[in-house]
């Protein structure tokens, strides 16, 4: 038997809500618009509030998942790990 929750570290990671939304964004390449992000948020989490959309975008920028290219346009951040997966 494994001590104290050690099994947790060997289980498959669940996909976070942020990852689900990013995977649902339909775009050509890594760039996407606010409208496509809003559609993905509605599809995955049923969130349609403009304020909530911007809060999610700000949170994803803070986490380094996306960057803001210009007003209303964003891009997914690619890492070395994405190439492996």
mmCIF file with all atom_site columns, C-alpha atoms in Angstrom:
data_model
loop_
_atom_site.group_PDB
_atom_site.id
_atom_site.type_symbol
_atom_site.label_atom_id
_atom_site.label_alt_id
_atom_site.label_comp_id
_atom_site.label_asym_id
_atom_site.label_entity_id
_atom_site.label_seq_id
_atom_site.pdbx_PDB_ins_code
_atom_site.Cartn_x
_atom_site.Cartn_y
_atom_site.Cartn_z
_atom_site.occupancy
_atom_site.B_iso_or_equiv
_atom_site.pdbx_formal_charge
_atom_site.auth_seq_id
_atom_site.auth_comp_id
_atom_site.auth_asym_id
_atom_site.auth_atom_id
_atom_site.pdbx_PDB_model_num
ATOM 1  C CA . UNK A 1 1  ? 0.000   0.000  0.000   1.00 0.00 ? 1  UNK A CA 1
ATOM 2  C CA . UNK A 1 2  ? 1.092   3.549  -0.761  1.00 0.00 ? 2  UNK A CA 1
ATOM 3  C CA . UNK A 1 3  ? 1.352   6.074  2.059   1.00 0.00 ? 3  UNK A CA 1
ATOM 4  C CA . UNK A 1 4  ? -0.945  9.098  2.363   1.00 0.00 ? 4  UNK A CA 1
ATOM 5  C CA . UNK A 1 5  ? -2.429  10.048 -1.015  1.00 0.00 ? 5  UNK A CA 1
ATOM 6  C CA . UNK A 1 6  ? 0.666   8.993  -2.922  1.00 0.00 ? 6  UNK A CA 1
ATOM 7  C CA . UNK A 1 7  ? -1.589  7.351  -5.491  1.00 0.00 ? 7  UNK A CA 1
ATOM 8  C CA . UNK A 1 8  ? -2.817  10.833 -6.427  1.00 0.00 ? 8  UNK A CA 1
ATOM 9  C CA . UNK A 1 9  ? 0.547   11.681 -8.007  1.00 0.00 ? 9  UNK A CA 1
ATOM 10 C CA . UNK A 1 10 ? 0.420   8.641  -10.288 1.00 0.00 ? 10 UNK A CA 1
ATOM 11 C CA . UNK A 1 11 ? -3.068  9.149  -11.673 1.00 0.00 ? 11 UNK A CA 1
ATOM 12 C CA . UNK A 1 12 ? -3.830  10.743 -15.024 1.00 0.00 ? 12 UNK A CA 1
ATOM 13 C CA . UNK A 1 13 ? -4.173  14.513 -14.799 1.00 0.00 ? 13 UNK A CA 1
ATOM 14 C CA . UNK A 1 14 ? -7.665  15.810 -15.489 1.00 0.00 ? 14 UNK A CA 1
ATOM 15 C CA . UNK A 1 15 ? -8.051  18.531 -18.081 1.00 0.00 ? 15 UNK A CA 1
ATOM 16 C CA . UNK A 1 16 ? -8.706  21.922 -16.477 1.00 0.00 ? 16 UNK A CA 1
ATOM 17 C CA . UNK A 1 17 ? -11.520 24.239 -17.565 1.00 0.00 ? 17 UNK A CA 1
ATOM 18 C CA . UNK A 1 18 ? -8.948  26.580 -19.092 1.00 0.00 ? 18 UNK A CA 1
ATOM 19 C CA . UNK A 1 19 ? -7.501  23.771 -21.189 1.00 0.00 ? 19 UNK A CA 1
ATOM 20 C CA . UNK A 1 20 ? -10.974 22.698 -22.303 1.00 0.00 ? 20 UNK A CA 1
ATOM 21 C CA . UNK A 1 21 ? -11.801 26.237 -23.422 1.00 0.00 ? 21 UNK A CA 1
ATOM 22 C CA . UNK A 1 22 ? -8.484  26.658 -25.262 1.00 0.00 ? 22 UNK A CA 1
ATOM 23 C CA . UNK A 1 23 ? -8.983  23.354 -27.052 1.00 0.00 ? 23 UNK A CA 1
ATOM 24 C CA . UNK A 1 24 ? -12.508 24.388 -28.046 1.00 0.00 ? 24 UNK A CA 1
ATOM 25 C CA . UNK A 1 25 ? -11.361 27.684 -29.609 1.00 0.00 ? 25 UNK A CA 1
ATOM 26 C CA . UNK A 1 26 ? -11.698 27.308 -33.378 1.00 0.00 ? 26 UNK A CA 1
ATOM 27 C CA . UNK A 1 27 ? -8.973  29.260 -35.152 1.00 0.00 ? 27 UNK A CA 1
ATOM 28 C CA . UNK A 1 28 ? -6.510  29.201 -38.025 1.00 0.00 ? 28 UNK A CA 1
ATOM 29 C CA . UNK A 1 29 ? -3.182  28.678 -36.284 1.00 0.00 ? 29 UNK A CA 1
ATOM 30 C CA . UNK A 1 30 ? -2.656  30.100 -32.810 1.00 0.00 ? 30 UNK A CA 1
ATOM 31 C CA . UNK A 1 31 ? -4.432  33.460 -33.206 1.00 0.00 ? 31 UNK A CA 1
ATOM 32 C CA . UNK A 1 32 ? -8.071  33.871 -32.258 1.00 0.00 ? 32 UNK A CA 1
ATOM 33 C CA . UNK A 1 33 ? -10.564 36.680 -31.821 1.00 0.00 ? 33 UNK A CA 1
ATOM 34 C CA . UNK A 1 34 ? -12.769 37.619 -28.903 1.00 0.00 ? 34 UNK A CA 1
ATOM 35 C CA . UNK A 1 35 ? -15.786 36.268 -30.795 1.00 0.00 ? 35 UNK A CA 1
ATOM 36 C CA . UNK A 1 36 ? -14.288 32.786 -31.220 1.00 0.00 ? 36 UNK A CA 1
ATOM 37 C CA . UNK A 1 37 ? -13.277 32.766 -27.550 1.00 0.00 ? 37 UNK A CA 1
ATOM 38 C CA . UNK A 1 38 ? -16.814 33.774 -26.563 1.00 0.00 ? 38 UNK A CA 1
ATOM 39 C CA . UNK A 1 39 ? -18.233 30.909 -28.653 1.00 0.00 ? 39 UNK A CA 1
ATOM 40 C CA . UNK A 1 40 ? -15.859 28.424 -26.977 1.00 0.00 ? 40 UNK A CA 1
ATOM 41 C CA . UNK A 1 41 ? -16.772 29.696 -23.499 1.00 0.00 ? 41 UNK A CA 1
ATOM 42 C CA . UNK A 1 42 ? -20.476 29.345 -24.304 1.00 0.00 ? 42 UNK A CA 1
ATOM 43 C CA . UNK A 1 43 ? -19.974 25.831 -25.689 1.00 0.00 ? 43 UNK A CA 1
ATOM 44 C CA . UNK A 1 44 ? -17.772 24.500 -22.862 1.00 0.00 ? 44 UNK A CA 1
ATOM 45 C CA . UNK A 1 45 ? -18.857 26.364 -19.720 1.00 0.00 ? 45 UNK A CA 1
ATOM 46 C CA . UNK A 1 46 ? -22.124 28.061 -20.768 1.00 0.00 ? 46 UNK A CA 1
ATOM 47 C CA . UNK A 1 47 ? -20.674 31.485 -19.879 1.00 0.00 ? 47 UNK A CA 1
ATOM 48 C CA . UNK A 1 48 ? -21.896 34.383 -22.030 1.00 0.00 ? 48 UNK A CA 1
ATOM 49 C CA . UNK A 1 49 ? -21.358 37.449 -19.827 1.00 0.00 ? 49 UNK A CA 1
ATOM 50 C CA . UNK A 1 50 ? -18.927 39.947 -21.387 1.00 0.00 ? 50 UNK A CA 1
ATOM 51 C CA . UNK A 1 51 ? -17.432 40.751 -18.002 1.00 0.00 ? 51 UNK A CA 1
ATOM 52 C CA . UNK A 1 52 ? -16.796 37.065 -17.313 1.00 0.00 ? 52 UNK A CA 1
ATOM 53 C CA . UNK A 1 53 ? -15.170 36.614 -20.734 1.00 0.00 ? 53 UNK A CA 1
ATOM 54 C CA . UNK A 1 54 ? -12.684 39.398 -20.027 1.00 0.00 ? 54 UNK A CA 1
ATOM 55 C CA . UNK A 1 55 ? -11.960 38.042 -16.532 1.00 0.00 ? 55 UNK A CA 1
ATOM 56 C CA . UNK A 1 56 ? -11.218 34.610 -18.040 1.00 0.00 ? 56 UNK A CA 1
ATOM 57 C CA . UNK A 1 57 ? -8.990  36.204 -20.700 1.00 0.00 ? 57 UNK A CA 1
ATOM 58 C CA . UNK A 1 58 ? -7.086  38.159 -18.029 1.00 0.00 ? 58 UNK A CA 1
ATOM 59 C CA . UNK A 1 59 ? -6.675  35.011 -15.931 1.00 0.00 ? 59 UNK A CA 1
ATOM 60 C CA . UNK A 1 60 ? -5.359  33.039 -18.922 1.00 0.00 ? 60 UNK A CA 1
ATOM 61 C CA . UNK A 1 61 ? -2.895  35.837 -19.742 1.00 0.00 ? 61 UNK A CA 1
ATOM 62 C CA . UNK A 1 62 ? -1.671  35.801 -16.109 1.00 0.00 ? 62 UNK A CA 1
ATOM 63 C CA . UNK A 1 63 ? -1.157  32.026 -16.314 1.00 0.00 ? 63 UNK A CA 1
ATOM 64 C CA . UNK A 1 64 ? 0.841   32.420 -19.525 1.00 0.00 ? 64 UNK A CA 1
ATOM 65 C CA . UNK A 1 65 ? -1.560  30.392 -21.661 1.00 0.00 ? 65 UNK A CA 1
ATOM 66 C CA . UNK A 1 66 ? -2.333  33.220 -24.087 1.00 0.00 ? 66 UNK A CA 1
ATOM 67 C CA . UNK A 1 67 ? -1.026  36.666 -25.017 1.00 0.00 ? 67 UNK A CA 1
ATOM 68 C CA . UNK A 1 68 ? -2.888  39.732 -26.213 1.00 0.00 ? 68 UNK A CA 1
ATOM 69 C CA . UNK A 1 69 ? -1.872  40.640 -29.750 1.00 0.00 ? 69 UNK A CA 1
ATOM 70 C CA . UNK A 1 70 ? -4.088  43.692 -30.167 1.00 0.00 ? 70 UNK A CA 1
ATOM 71 C CA . UNK A 1 71 ? -7.557  44.842 -29.194 1.00 0.00 ? 71 UNK A CA 1
ATOM 72 C CA . UNK A 1 72 ? -9.912  41.883 -29.538 1.00 0.00 ? 72 UNK A CA 1
ATOM 73 C CA . UNK A 1 73 ? -7.198  39.522 -30.813 1.00 0.00 ? 73 UNK A CA 1
ATOM 74 C CA . UNK A 1 74 ? -5.257  36.970 -28.798 1.00 0.00 ? 74 UNK A CA 1
ATOM 75 C CA . UNK A 1 75 ? -2.799  34.138 -29.450 1.00 0.00 ? 75 UNK A CA 1
ATOM 76 C CA . UNK A 1 76 ? -2.142  30.816 -27.764 1.00 0.00 ? 76 UNK A CA 1
ATOM 77 C CA . UNK A 1 77 ? 1.333   30.542 -26.236 1.00 0.00 ? 77 UNK A CA 1
ATOM 78 C CA . UNK A 1 78 ? 3.259   27.524 -27.487 1.00 0.00 ? 78 UNK A CA 1
ATOM 79 C CA . UNK A 1 79 ? 5.748   25.866 -25.153 1.00 0.00 ? 79 UNK A CA 1
ATOM 80 C CA . UNK A 1 80 ? 8.359   23.168 -25.601 1.00 0.00 ? 80 UNK A CA 1
ATOM 81 C CA . UNK A 1 81 ? 5.998   20.704 -23.911 1.00 0.00 ? 81 UNK A CA 1
ATOM 82 C CA . UNK A 1 82 ? 3.345   21.280 -26.586 1.00 0.00 ? 82 UNK A CA 1
ATOM 83 C CA . UNK A 1 83 ? 5.780   19.943 -29.208 1.00 0.00 ? 83 UNK A CA 1
ATOM 84 C CA . UNK A 1 84 ? 6.268   16.742 -27.207 1.00 0.00 ? 84 UNK A CA 1
ATOM 85 C CA . UNK A 1 85 ? 2.550   16.149 -26.691 1.00 0.00 ? 85 UNK A CA 1
#
